[in-house]
Each structure stands twice: as C-alpha cells, then as structure tokens.
XYZ file of C-alpha atoms in Angstrom:
722
model
C -76.992 46.654 -22.738
C -74.210 46.060 -25.176
C -74.298 42.983 -27.347
C -70.595 42.218 -27.083
C -69.444 38.699 -26.319
C -68.688 39.596 -22.729
C -72.430 40.326 -22.345
C -73.020 36.622 -21.958
C -71.306 37.552 -20.605
C -73.734 48.476 25.501
C -74.120 51.447 22.773
C -71.306 53.943 23.109
C -71.930 55.914 26.226
C -74.587 58.613 25.922
C -71.958 61.295 26.303
C -70.384 60.108 23.048
C -72.240 61.901 20.315
C -71.417 60.971 16.756
C -69.465 64.156 16.111
C -67.237 63.526 19.134
C -66.779 59.955 18.024
C -65.683 61.095 14.577
C -63.114 63.507 16.006
C -61.526 61.024 18.398
C -58.612 58.758 17.694
C -60.737 55.802 16.621
C -60.012 52.436 15.050
C -60.468 53.802 11.544
C -57.576 56.209 12.130
C -55.666 53.855 14.382
C -55.341 51.194 11.748
C -54.465 53.513 8.912
C -58.045 53.610 7.696
C -58.149 57.358 7.144
C -54.602 57.944 5.984
C -55.924 59.350 2.737
C -58.139 62.417 2.432
C -60.537 60.387 0.321
C -61.569 58.596 3.531
C -62.760 61.819 5.159
C -65.075 61.838 8.166
C -68.680 61.638 7.149
C -71.353 63.045 9.427
C -71.775 65.752 12.026
C -74.498 64.399 14.245
C -76.663 61.409 14.897
C -80.355 61.746 15.817
C -81.352 60.807 19.343
C -83.344 57.678 20.114
C -86.501 59.795 20.319
C -85.904 61.032 16.781
C -85.443 57.460 15.709
C -88.733 56.308 17.183
C -90.072 54.430 14.204
C -90.319 50.745 15.064
C -91.737 47.597 13.591
C -93.223 44.465 15.057
C -90.873 41.502 15.250
C -93.301 38.751 14.474
C -95.816 40.669 12.357
C -93.934 43.571 10.718
C -95.714 46.404 8.951
C -93.334 45.892 6.073
C -94.693 43.449 3.550
C -92.123 40.700 3.680
C -93.195 38.507 0.840
C -92.301 34.892 1.099
C -88.863 34.372 -0.361
C -88.876 32.943 -3.838
C -88.426 29.234 -3.647
C -84.931 28.095 -4.494
C -84.708 26.156 -7.710
C -83.625 22.734 -6.534
C -83.477 21.407 -10.052
C -80.744 18.855 -10.272
C -78.574 18.448 -13.315
C -79.582 14.804 -13.356
C -83.249 15.812 -13.605
C -82.329 17.820 -16.684
C -80.861 14.756 -18.351
C -82.687 15.269 -21.625
C -81.405 18.808 -21.945
C -77.907 18.190 -20.640
C -77.315 15.409 -23.151
C -79.216 16.708 -26.128
C -80.612 20.164 -26.827
C -81.316 20.909 -30.470
C -79.359 17.756 -31.384
C -76.351 19.047 -29.437
C -75.009 18.392 -25.946
C -74.482 21.399 -23.705
C -70.728 21.064 -24.317
C -71.077 21.856 -28.011
C -73.936 24.314 -27.559
C -71.951 26.612 -25.255
C -68.649 26.017 -27.018
C -70.192 27.302 -30.246
C -71.984 30.071 -28.397
C -68.689 31.365 -26.976
C -67.049 31.176 -30.385
C -69.895 33.028 -32.068
C -69.992 35.809 -29.477
C -66.280 36.405 -29.897
C -66.593 36.488 -33.673
C -69.419 39.019 -33.322
C -66.905 41.498 -31.942
C -64.594 42.078 -34.909
C -62.589 44.809 -33.174
C -61.462 42.339 -30.530
C -61.502 39.242 -32.717
C -59.260 40.765 -35.380
C -56.697 41.909 -32.799
C -56.482 38.680 -30.799
C -56.536 36.093 -33.593
C -54.633 35.940 -36.880
C -55.869 34.578 -40.219
C -54.616 31.049 -39.581
C -56.429 30.885 -36.261
C -59.600 32.307 -37.788
C -59.431 29.602 -40.427
C -59.278 26.981 -37.649
C -62.484 28.398 -36.176
C -64.090 28.362 -39.617
C -63.119 24.744 -40.206
C -64.522 23.739 -36.824
C -67.870 25.367 -37.602
C -68.037 23.393 -40.859
C -67.637 20.061 -39.079
C -70.652 17.826 -38.583
C -72.429 18.044 -35.193
C -71.043 14.641 -34.197
C -67.491 15.652 -35.060
C -67.879 18.903 -33.149
C -69.190 17.094 -30.097
C -66.468 14.466 -30.161
C -63.757 17.113 -30.452
C -65.157 19.223 -27.593
C -65.407 16.123 -25.402
C -61.791 15.200 -26.169
C -60.720 18.829 -25.717
C -62.133 18.745 -22.197
C -60.153 15.625 -21.318
C -56.471 15.553 -20.448
C -54.467 16.207 -23.581
C -52.580 12.909 -23.720
C -52.698 9.930 -26.053
C -55.967 7.969 -25.798
C -56.695 4.507 -27.165
C -59.649 4.586 -29.569
C -61.313 1.710 -27.752
C -61.572 3.934 -24.642
C -63.417 6.687 -26.518
C -67.071 5.807 -26.079
C -69.841 8.379 -26.424
C -73.458 7.510 -27.179
C -74.991 8.747 -30.434
C -71.578 9.493 -31.952
C -70.004 7.524 -34.778
C -66.591 7.501 -33.100
C -64.429 5.770 -35.782
C -65.741 7.906 -38.637
C -65.520 11.147 -36.644
C -62.034 10.374 -35.431
C -60.915 9.839 -39.018
C -62.458 13.131 -40.170
C -60.991 15.077 -37.241
C -57.572 13.619 -38.004
C -57.839 14.545 -41.675
C -58.770 18.140 -40.741
C -55.780 18.420 -38.434
C -57.672 18.554 -35.119
C -56.251 15.193 -33.978
C -53.081 13.158 -34.436
C -53.244 9.382 -34.891
C -50.866 6.618 -33.881
C -48.506 7.342 -36.790
C -47.301 10.374 -34.793
C -46.656 8.254 -31.719
C -42.906 7.693 -31.693
C -41.756 7.755 -28.062
C -41.300 4.366 -26.393
C -42.193 5.548 -22.883
C -45.500 7.041 -24.133
C -46.397 3.792 -25.879
C -45.623 1.691 -22.787
C -47.805 3.994 -20.681
C -50.745 3.329 -23.007
C -50.323 -0.452 -22.830
C -51.981 -2.407 -20.056
C -49.684 -4.083 -17.554
C -50.418 -7.471 -19.102
C -49.585 -6.171 -22.576
C -46.369 -4.562 -21.346
C -45.276 -7.818 -19.689
C -46.107 -9.731 -22.844
C -43.982 -7.286 -24.851
C -40.921 -7.690 -22.627
C -41.383 -11.477 -22.671
C -41.405 -11.513 -26.490
C -38.014 -9.855 -26.526
C -36.742 -11.858 -23.543
C -35.523 -8.723 -21.846
C -36.667 -9.350 -18.262
C -38.861 -11.138 -15.800
C -42.617 -11.347 -16.256
C -43.467 -9.803 -12.866
C -42.057 -6.330 -13.414
C -44.034 -3.128 -12.860
C -44.742 -0.627 -15.637
C -41.899 1.679 -14.572
C -39.497 -1.256 -14.354
C -40.548 -2.453 -17.795
C -39.921 0.980 -19.324
C -36.528 1.205 -17.673
C -35.554 -2.303 -18.793
C -36.673 -1.782 -22.410
C -34.904 1.562 -22.744
C -31.728 0.154 -21.231
C -31.657 -2.900 -23.485
C -32.589 -0.946 -26.625
C -29.498 1.189 -26.176
C -27.253 -1.839 -25.764
C -28.554 -4.171 -28.467
C -28.054 -3.714 -32.189
C -29.695 -5.605 -35.084
C -29.332 -5.957 -38.848
C -32.863 -4.600 -39.314
C -32.409 -1.163 -37.728
C -32.282 0.061 -34.170
C -33.658 -2.208 -31.491
C -35.816 0.644 -30.206
C -37.577 0.949 -33.577
C -38.334 -2.769 -33.576
C -39.745 -2.631 -30.040
C -41.831 0.428 -30.902
C -43.258 -1.283 -33.995
C -44.218 -4.342 -31.987
C -45.680 -2.262 -29.128
C -47.774 -0.108 -31.504
C -49.183 -3.262 -33.102
C -50.295 -4.429 -29.671
C -51.583 -0.952 -28.843
C -53.862 -0.493 -31.813
C -55.363 2.819 -32.882
C -55.024 5.877 -30.647
C -55.388 9.635 -30.955
C -54.039 12.854 -29.445
C -55.454 16.381 -29.510
C -53.394 18.489 -31.911
C -51.643 21.014 -29.671
C -51.615 23.910 -32.134
C -55.402 23.706 -32.580
C -56.210 23.156 -28.915
C -54.087 26.166 -27.979
C -56.271 28.367 -30.197
C -59.466 27.185 -28.512
C -57.838 27.555 -25.090
C -57.079 31.196 -25.898
C -60.683 31.617 -27.016
C -61.979 30.395 -23.661
C -59.388 32.454 -21.780
C -60.584 35.583 -23.541
C -64.236 34.826 -22.872
C -63.948 33.976 -19.191
C -61.568 36.781 -18.162
C -64.187 38.595 -16.071
C -66.519 35.710 -15.254
C -66.952 34.763 -11.601
C -65.994 31.104 -11.771
C -65.252 28.760 -8.901
C -62.404 27.308 -10.964
C -60.468 28.655 -13.901
C -60.090 25.549 -16.035
C -61.605 25.322 -19.499
C -63.853 22.418 -18.529
C -65.664 24.440 -15.913
C -66.853 27.326 -18.072
C -69.152 25.155 -20.190
C -70.709 23.502 -17.149
C -71.015 26.938 -15.514
C -73.025 28.231 -18.461
C -75.248 25.158 -18.241
C -75.918 25.888 -14.565
C -76.861 29.445 -15.471
C -79.215 28.256 -18.215
C -81.145 25.885 -15.963
C -81.046 28.513 -13.159
C -78.897 26.619 -10.716
C -76.735 29.749 -10.726
C -78.464 33.137 -10.959
C -76.751 36.445 -11.609
C -78.280 39.767 -10.635
C -79.066 42.394 -13.253
C -76.700 45.242 -14.031
C -75.573 47.236 -17.030
C -72.661 45.692 -18.895
C -70.116 48.100 -20.373
C -69.190 48.039 -24.040
C -66.098 46.286 -25.365
C -63.948 49.425 -25.456
C -62.384 48.449 -22.137
C -61.370 45.044 -23.470
C -59.902 46.708 -26.538
C -57.907 49.031 -24.273
C -56.417 46.011 -22.461
C -55.412 44.171 -25.631
C -54.173 46.797 -28.023
C -52.300 44.248 -30.119
C -52.213 40.522 -30.742
C -48.849 40.455 -29.013
C -50.347 41.787 -25.757
C -53.034 39.091 -25.872
C -50.433 36.400 -26.567
C -48.369 37.556 -23.587
C -51.503 37.484 -21.418
C -52.491 33.915 -22.363
C -48.907 32.802 -21.870
C -48.949 34.352 -18.391
C -52.273 32.708 -17.514
C -51.041 29.279 -18.595
C -47.777 29.704 -16.666
C -49.713 30.815 -13.575
C -52.031 27.795 -13.732
C -49.095 25.416 -14.082
C -47.215 27.164 -11.254
C -50.199 26.916 -8.894
C -50.573 23.190 -9.575
C -46.910 22.596 -8.756
C -47.084 24.610 -5.523
C -50.228 22.765 -4.416
C -48.470 19.447 -5.005
C -45.354 20.678 -3.103
C -43.211 20.388 -6.240
C -41.128 23.391 -5.255
C -38.091 22.622 -7.407
C -40.264 22.576 -10.531
C -42.184 25.651 -9.347
C -38.858 27.465 -8.984
C -38.156 26.891 -12.671
C -41.464 28.523 -13.597
C -40.783 31.406 -11.205
C -37.504 32.023 -13.008
C -39.419 32.226 -16.305
C -41.940 34.678 -14.865
C -39.205 36.864 -13.373
C -37.398 36.928 -16.702
C -40.624 37.964 -18.447
C -41.002 40.912 -16.063
C -37.630 42.133 -17.307
C -38.834 41.966 -20.932
C -39.161 45.461 -22.356
C -42.326 44.414 -24.197
C -44.083 43.589 -20.923
C -44.656 46.536 -18.642
C -47.133 47.975 -16.158
C -50.041 49.594 -18.001
C -50.350 52.964 -16.274
C -53.083 53.990 -18.729
C -55.521 51.384 -17.373
C -57.769 51.763 -14.307
C -56.389 49.952 -11.269
C -58.898 47.090 -11.364
C -58.147 46.371 -15.034
C -54.395 46.186 -14.551
C -55.015 42.717 -13.063
C -55.849 41.527 -16.573
C -52.435 42.218 -18.032
C -49.471 39.897 -18.514
C -47.314 42.125 -16.287
C -49.655 41.731 -13.305
C -49.947 37.957 -13.667
C -46.179 37.462 -13.941
C -45.818 39.755 -10.896
C -48.396 37.637 -9.031
C -46.367 34.507 -9.773
C -43.283 36.222 -8.338
C -45.227 37.267 -5.232
C -46.324 33.668 -4.671
C -42.784 32.478 -5.311
C -41.583 33.935 -2.007
C -42.967 30.806 -0.362
C -41.208 28.623 -2.933
C -37.840 30.239 -2.214
C -38.382 29.854 1.519
C -39.266 26.176 1.124
C -36.002 25.751 -0.783
C -34.178 27.661 2.009
C -33.144 30.411 -0.395
C -33.851 33.126 2.197
C -31.535 35.787 0.786
C -33.144 35.439 -2.644
C -36.596 35.542 -0.968
C -35.808 38.873 0.697
C -34.515 40.303 -2.587
C -37.659 39.130 -4.363
C -39.874 40.703 -1.683
C -38.126 44.042 -2.192
C -38.661 43.746 -5.931
C -42.379 42.926 -5.592
C -43.029 45.615 -2.951
C -41.633 48.197 -5.353
C -44.727 47.724 -7.500
C -47.856 49.741 -6.620
C -50.029 46.935 -8.048
C -49.652 44.803 -4.909
C -52.754 45.141 -2.723
C -52.502 46.307 0.904
C -53.389 42.827 2.169
C -50.513 41.214 0.294
C -48.106 44.022 1.163
C -48.585 43.231 4.839
C -47.942 39.549 4.180
C -44.780 40.307 2.220
C -43.398 42.657 4.873
C -43.990 39.969 7.508
C -42.169 37.336 5.453
C -39.218 39.688 4.963
C -39.020 40.453 8.692
C -39.151 36.767 9.641
C -36.559 35.782 7.032
C -34.190 38.533 8.155
C -34.630 37.872 11.869
C -34.823 34.085 12.083
C -33.000 32.787 9.020
C -30.486 35.425 7.954
C -29.896 36.559 11.558
C -29.814 40.166 10.349
C -31.561 41.807 13.305
C -30.742 45.335 12.148
C -32.411 44.810 8.779
C -35.367 43.110 10.454
C -35.813 46.076 12.815
C -35.526 48.535 9.951
C -38.052 46.545 7.897
C -40.610 46.679 10.718
C -40.296 50.454 10.909
C -40.596 50.798 7.124
C -43.691 48.607 7.122
C -45.368 50.762 9.783
C -44.567 53.916 7.835
C -45.897 52.583 4.526
C -49.298 54.165 3.712
C -50.603 50.990 2.062
C -50.088 48.906 5.209
C -53.206 49.135 7.357
C -55.758 47.138 9.289
C -54.539 44.390 11.556
C -51.112 44.452 9.902
C -50.308 47.705 11.692
C -51.113 45.995 14.981
C -48.939 43.018 14.035
C -45.924 45.146 13.125
C -46.212 47.475 16.123
C -46.478 44.450 18.384
C -43.419 42.889 16.753
C -41.466 46.162 17.036
C -42.357 46.381 20.731
C -41.006 42.859 21.301
C -37.837 43.640 19.364
C -37.155 46.768 21.406
C -37.742 44.978 24.696
C -35.377 42.225 23.626
C -32.658 44.622 22.446
C -33.394 47.134 25.267
C -33.344 49.904 22.684
C -34.305 53.347 23.925
C -37.028 55.131 22.047
C -36.098 58.356 20.292
C -38.153 61.528 20.036
C -39.538 60.486 16.668
C -40.927 57.151 17.823
C -44.514 58.165 18.706
C -45.911 56.663 15.530
C -44.464 53.317 16.529
C -46.255 53.187 19.902
C -48.491 50.162 20.395
C -52.001 51.387 21.158
C -53.694 50.432 24.387
C -56.585 48.094 23.745
C -59.539 47.745 26.064
C -59.895 44.527 27.974
C -62.457 42.341 26.318
C -64.982 40.876 28.782
C -64.212 37.237 29.475
C -66.833 34.524 29.873
C -66.076 31.064 31.220
C -68.021 27.970 30.247
C -67.328 24.494 31.584
C -68.698 21.331 30.044
C -68.113 17.611 30.115
C -65.353 16.740 27.688
C -65.848 13.619 25.600
C -62.412 13.758 23.994
C -59.032 15.088 25.092
C -59.319 18.868 25.449
C -55.606 19.571 25.218
C -56.069 20.575 21.601
C -58.731 22.942 20.323
C -58.956 21.010 17.087
C -59.942 17.787 18.855
C -62.139 19.157 21.662
C -65.602 17.582 21.748
C -68.057 18.337 24.561
C -71.392 17.141 25.886
C -73.986 19.784 25.061
C -77.659 20.009 26.134
C -80.008 19.608 23.193
C -82.985 21.918 22.648
C -85.114 18.825 22.062
C -83.972 17.250 25.339
C -81.042 15.088 26.257
C -77.407 15.653 25.360
C -75.486 15.706 22.112
C -71.848 15.822 21.095
C -70.812 19.356 20.193
C -67.875 21.534 19.313
C -67.136 24.692 21.307
C -69.157 27.049 19.080
C -72.322 24.938 19.118
C -71.936 24.445 22.856
C -72.057 28.212 23.404
C -74.959 28.560 20.956
C -77.026 25.969 22.828
C -76.170 27.617 26.162
C -77.453 30.994 24.986
C -80.452 29.453 23.262
C -81.601 28.320 26.706
C -81.450 31.997 27.749
C -83.777 33.101 24.952
C -81.220 34.029 22.320
C -81.171 33.122 18.654
C -77.675 32.622 17.326
C -75.630 32.085 14.189
C -72.142 30.699 13.728
C -70.972 32.227 10.470
C -68.284 34.656 11.655
C -68.172 37.708 9.360
C -70.475 36.231 6.715
C -73.575 37.231 8.708
C -72.792 40.951 8.782
C -71.333 40.931 5.281
C -74.631 39.542 4.008
C -76.527 42.362 5.754
C -74.070 44.852 4.257
C -74.608 43.543 0.733
C -78.402 43.584 1.133
C -78.389 47.174 2.434
C -76.007 48.430 -0.263
C -77.116 46.194 -3.156
C -78.143 48.921 -5.601
C -74.896 50.845 -5.005
C -72.700 47.772 -5.380
C -74.297 47.056 -8.752
C -74.734 50.650 -9.929
C -73.442 51.680 -13.329
C -69.784 52.632 -12.957
C -67.466 52.775 -15.948
C -65.449 49.651 -16.582
C -66.485 47.516 -13.604
C -69.002 45.238 -15.331
C -67.509 43.634 -18.406
C -69.393 40.344 -18.297
C -72.946 39.261 -17.696
C -71.592 36.603 -15.342
C -70.008 38.663 -12.546
C -70.908 38.225 -8.884
C -69.386 41.601 -7.993
C -68.001 44.718 -9.696
C -64.382 44.268 -10.689
C -63.252 46.934 -8.204
C -65.262 45.714 -5.183
C -62.162 44.532 -3.310
C -60.049 47.596 -4.095
C -59.794 51.094 -2.594
C -61.349 52.457 -5.770
C -64.707 50.930 -4.816
C -65.283 53.623 -2.194
C -63.614 56.400 -4.158
C -65.746 55.930 -7.284
C -69.018 55.747 -5.323
C -68.161 58.091 -2.445
C -71.264 60.286 -2.545
C -73.656 57.356 -2.881
C -71.920 55.298 -0.220
C -71.746 58.220 2.216
C -75.448 58.870 1.729
C -76.334 55.220 2.311
C -74.040 55.010 5.346
C -75.810 58.059 6.799
C -79.096 56.265 6.147
C -77.955 53.140 8.028
C -76.755 55.251 10.964
C -79.948 57.321 11.160
C -82.794 55.298 9.666
C -85.679 53.899 11.684
C -85.948 50.171 12.147
C -88.894 50.261 9.754
C -86.813 51.863 7.018
C -83.985 49.360 7.498
C -86.502 46.517 7.237
C -87.932 47.927 4.006
C -84.480 48.187 2.450
C -83.603 44.616 3.417
C -86.932 43.278 2.158
C -86.640 45.020 -1.201
C -83.129 43.680 -1.866
C -84.071 40.209 -0.638
C -87.205 39.798 -2.736
C -85.711 41.255 -5.907
C -82.445 39.322 -5.817
C -83.035 36.158 -3.807
C -80.509 33.401 -4.501
C -78.446 35.556 -6.873
C -74.800 34.562 -7.018
C -73.204 37.568 -5.322
C -69.873 37.893 -3.541
C -70.071 38.149 0.269
C -73.792 37.320 0.314
C -74.680 33.954 1.839
C -78.387 33.281 1.349
C -78.306 30.146 3.493
C -77.535 32.101 6.679
C -81.074 33.444 7.123
C -84.049 31.104 6.463
C -86.025 34.184 5.376
C -85.679 37.946 5.302
C -87.578 38.135 8.607
C -84.621 36.621 10.479
C -82.338 39.256 8.936
C -84.793 41.973 10.014
C -84.969 40.519 13.525
C -81.188 40.794 13.820
C -81.191 44.458 12.755
C -83.924 45.142 15.357
C -81.435 44.085 18.031
C -78.299 45.659 16.537
C -77.618 49.236 17.592
C -77.563 51.620 14.614
C -74.042 52.711 15.457
C -72.835 49.114 15.423
C -74.554 48.210 12.152
C -73.495 51.464 10.509
C -69.914 51.220 11.729
C -69.494 47.675 10.442
C -70.974 48.649 7.071
C -68.544 51.575 6.915
C -65.613 49.251 7.513
C -66.771 46.962 4.712
C -67.524 49.805 2.311
C -64.040 51.254 2.660
C -61.791 48.246 3.133
C -63.665 45.032 2.451
C -60.793 42.891 1.291
C -58.680 43.460 4.408
C -61.631 42.986 6.788
C -63.132 39.740 5.539
C -61.548 37.605 8.254
C -61.133 37.911 12.014
C -64.768 38.740 12.869
C -65.989 36.917 16.043
C -67.527 33.467 15.665
C -71.046 34.013 16.965
C -73.720 36.666 16.764
C -76.741 36.182 19.032
C -79.868 38.266 19.523
C -82.910 38.315 21.815
C -86.062 39.891 20.396
C -87.708 40.262 23.806
C -84.882 42.291 25.324
C -83.751 43.816 21.992
C -80.191 42.839 22.832
C -77.409 41.485 20.685
C -74.178 39.771 21.683
C -71.109 39.148 19.538
C -68.897 36.393 20.902
C -65.518 34.981 19.981
C -65.320 31.380 21.205
C -62.049 29.833 22.282
C -61.503 26.203 23.108
C -58.723 24.737 25.258
C -55.326 26.048 24.229
C -56.753 28.470 21.668
C -55.672 32.133 21.587
C -56.885 35.284 19.877
C -55.260 36.079 16.558
C -54.179 39.584 15.590
C -57.104 39.895 13.173
C -59.546 38.926 15.925
C -57.997 41.389 18.414
C -58.412 44.258 15.950
C -62.020 43.347 15.128
C -62.890 43.006 18.826
C -61.429 46.465 19.478
C -63.422 48.018 16.634
C -66.624 46.365 17.831
C -66.022 47.565 21.400
C -65.424 51.068 20.134
C -68.697 50.974 18.212
C -70.497 50.007 21.424
C -71.255 46.383 20.656
C -71.793 43.896 23.462
C -68.766 41.785 22.685
C -66.939 39.150 24.699
C -64.564 36.211 24.506
C -65.975 32.927 25.785
C -63.444 30.338 26.924
C -64.690 26.761 27.010
C -62.902 24.264 29.251
C -63.532 20.607 29.875
C -64.500 19.429 33.320
C -61.599 17.460 34.712
C -59.149 18.846 32.167
C -55.570 18.966 33.435
C -54.820 22.099 31.437
C -54.880 25.213 33.594
C -56.843 28.222 32.425
C -55.828 31.840 32.938
C -59.050 33.723 33.700
C -57.879 37.131 32.554
C -56.758 38.081 29.110
C -55.778 41.478 27.825
C -56.138 42.256 24.151
C-alpha cells in the first residue's frame, strides 16, 4: 500500500429456460439496459433443480456461521480522556497536524498545489506552541466572524496569551481591524446597544438591534462634529464598550481550507464541511466507523487531476461556490443562488476551465469544470422558482450537451424541459419533440424510458396524432397486471391521506397496537408464518454487496485513492461493470447456478470478515445475524436473486429506488413474497411500476397490497393495471 497522504487516507414457468429468457425481449432490453454491446447476454443455460440439489439446514446449517463480531458500542463520551487529550493534544489538533503532515509527505502534490507563501504559513503553524495550535484549530472550526475574547473559553489553554501570539503571527485579527459599525453593533449585547444609543440621544431605549443599527447609521450620516465624523465617534465609543475581540485571518484560513479540501476529496463523509473531517477521523480511530481493507492506488492519479496550481485553485474555488450555492438553495434564497449560478456559468465559458478528456470518467468529477457544470444543472430549479422558464430550457440544453451528466440526471433534465415547454411556455411542438429526443437518447434508460413513453402516449391521445411508420420505438410496452391484495383494518385516524393513515394492528404479543400500513401488512403475514422486513431495496442491496464484496473492492486502477472510502469511485457509474466484466459475469453465473450451501458460505465469509464496515449500500442493521440473510436466500429463487444482482451490478445508481416495500419469507414452505404496500389514496410511481415488472419477469411472487380503513368514505378501485 502506498504511503501517500490519501492513504489515510412463482419461478418463471418451467418452459422458460435461461437461454430462452436471455433471447426474449426482457426488462433489461426494454428499459435500455442492453443498448450497448458491453452489456451482452451472459449465459447459455441454467442447471435444473436436480442439478442444484445441494441444500442446507435452516436452523442448524452445515456452514459454520460464526457469531457476528460484537458491534463496538463505544461512545465518544466514554472516550472523554482521549477525545480531550491524547499526547497533550485534543483530537482536533492531532488530526489537523496529521493531515498537514501527510500532505507535506507528498512533495509532488504539495509543490504543485501550494506556493512558497502558503508553505511558510504551514511552517509557522507547526512552530506554534501546542496551546496556540489548539486554540487556532478550535477557532478555525467555528464560524469565521468576529468573536469577543470573553466568549472564548477552553480548558487548559491560556487564552489571552495565545490570542496575542496568534495575532502577532498573522493568524488572527484583533479589534483594531474592526471598523464597520454594523459589525460592532452585532457584537454588542442588546443592553449595551441600547446604552450606546441612549448616550448619543439618538432614539428610544426599547429599540431592537436592527432598529438600533438603522437609527445609528441614519443619524451618523446627518450629524457633523468638530472632532471628525459622527460615525467615527460612535465606533470609538462602541468599541470601548465591546472590549477585545478577534477574527480568523481570511488569507490564512483559506490556505488551511484548501488543505482539508485536498485531503478529503475522495473520503466518504456524511457532510463535506471542514469541521466534520476531524471528527470523522476520531470516529475511525476509536472504531465507531470501520472501513474495509483494499489496496490504495499511488498518488499519480491525484497528480494527473491537478497538473498545475491553477487547476487546484480553480477546483477549490468551485467547491466553495458549490457549498455556498447549496446552502442558499436549501434556505430557498433563490435570488442569491441565481447570482452564484451566473458566476458558475461564466466560469464554464472560461478557456482555462475545460472538460478533462484525458481523465477516467469517475475522476472527471474532481475537476472544476464538472463542479461548475453541477451547479448549472442544479440551477434549473432556481430558474424555475424565479419563473425564468425560457432560460431554464436553454440551460437544460446546454447541460445535456455534456457527456459528463449521468443517465439518472439526464432523465430528470429531459423531464424538466418537457414540463417547462408544455405547461409554462405553451410550446407543445417543442415538448413533443423533446419527448421523442429523450426516448432516442442512448443514455436515457430505466424507469425514465417508461415515463417518457407514457407521456408521449398521453400527448398523442390528446393531440389525436397519427403514428407514422417509424414510431415503433415509441410504443408503450404492455405490462403484466400485478396481483392485487386487499386488506381492511380499523382506522384510528382519517384515512383520506396516506401520510396520516394510522390503523389498529394485532400485536404478536397479544392485543392491538397502532400501526402504519407497512407494519400492518407485516403483522398480518407474521400470523401466517412469514418473517418480514420493511427496508425496500436496502435488503436486496445488502445481499448483493455481501455476495460481490471481493469484486467490489478488488484492485482496479484509480478507484481507491483514499483509505477512507466506502465504495470504489466508479461504483455508481457504467464503468463499474465494464472494468470488472469478466469477474462480475463469473460471479453472476455463480449466483444463478450455485447451491444454497455455496450461497450461504459466500454470505458467511463476507459477513464475518467485514462485519460493521462502513460500505455503501450495505445496511448491517437489517439482519440481526448472517443466519437471517441465509434464511432469506433459502427462500429466494436463484433466478430472482441472480436477476436482481445483475440489475445492481450493471446499473446500480438508477435502480436504488422504487423497489417494493416489504420482503417476506417462510422457511417451512420455502416461499418468498415481495409486496408493495399502498395506503388510502396512494398510487404506484413509475419507478415502482418498472421494478414490479422486472420482478414479475424474473418469476418473483410479487403483489400490491392496498390497505383501506373500515368505514372509510373513500371508494377503492379493486383492479389496477401497471
């Protein structure tokens, strides 16, 4: 392993043999799954049940299923001694210095990304006393605004002395740099601000902070004195009341921010802010977060991304702009977000920022061009919120022209364009043309094809357009009727809305309990001898990860650039299957043809070797032990398990949602049911319709269960065609 800083870094009918199934028009082809030759058909035949006779006992399997390693329930609070002080340093300073040192240990990258002045800042920081380092890191993690010294309180740190030293070294600014009246008023308490305005007799003593600022600024502009501007006099008086205060020096903090940005580029964080990375490393150290083992690539890939300091500067600028843009969108500040979008769009036109065709597809995401393009993609919503629909359509066309946009987002963008053209711009011809273009686009697949074909069918019925001879590709496929189940229960709350429906459900321990629709169905089937889980697609995705663990984390060039990844960098791209085609095809053949014993052994090995590892799409809390996972595979038909794994192996990102709510199995009858539950007023989404069709094609026992409240006034239609 390299030592670079990133190193911290009912089964298908018997007449359907597998070869016939592969040659038919199946969901993989139907939804654009095999549009490319790289997704070629895999296997010629499937062994009969007699050839697959190996079985295992449910309750006492031949496979040695060791007891799962006990989860480390260590709480951060129980690690108080370490978290506060470890080698005379808090974890903040320990990992801050660790990150800095690891970056410096890679001179090829360090020399490109940081100039001499910035290196000198790092050097000066390392020469600071431990207390000064800790105080700076603590302040760096706080919001970078002015702070009154009296509010800076950390145990075991000589705050006044350290603040003075940090100011002298240029890491902090003191109150002498505080010159804006509104900033000073913000730092004063309300009582102090009222006292200030009373001293100058400029207003009433019951004003709010905002009113005080407005009054002071208004009067300072009007009044003149013999001793200078009135504003200067007010500021002098206010600063005397304020006392000492400090502010993080922006030029220095920007250098450390770029350091953390560089370090955490490939790390699987739950948040991207600088504060989180230090705490994340602490969690890893005390084993609250565990990463599986894999071989980390050398730093040549990072060097290929940042070939110059300018490229790294553009990247950090893009990251900062993206973070700020996301905050504004989340707070519904669309006017301000529009300003940032304009900046990002302008950057994309800069000749110095371009798409890096020399990089592998999964690494292009770590370039300034991609991040600015991502901001523009997200800005479609901003333009629509501002009712700039014509500009939104133009932006969609611009973004769709880039091959970097993933198939999932391409479908979303096409849909937004169609809706904007049809509903807002009233350009029905362009909307109709856009639907046809979306269907023809090779990158549009999965449920999006169903959505667009369904929309085109509605458009043609509405316009009474006659189909031409070249319209076969636009035909909406016929989907099998999904079996419908009806369940009635006593409603405790109004059942006119699925989001508020609460029912009386029988409890396994006796009596009744309040329950939502999913738990109601689970309890109903539990009484029939079934074991069930309500985790939608997470259940099967976890089985997929366990069965394909070694392939997911196999050594592939350029996909593991940090020791803290929960997945290879290309896992959610088409390249994941392409780069591992032979291995994935072999494992898929194994899942289709293996005995139950062999499947159990594979699950047990992955479970025991990697239990509780932080891995994408693997939810350890679903199964209490590996035995429950094995029990489920005993009841799943090989064709169903293999088919679902094939879907995930080839198109995981587009298939992560829409899977039915419940999966239930009965060990005595070796049966398994997959159920989508619908409450009053709830309907199947397009994603769910596509998944239900795939599962039916694979031979799964799948159904839609409609739950209605006894006495509900809402009428229920007992047949539904999907």
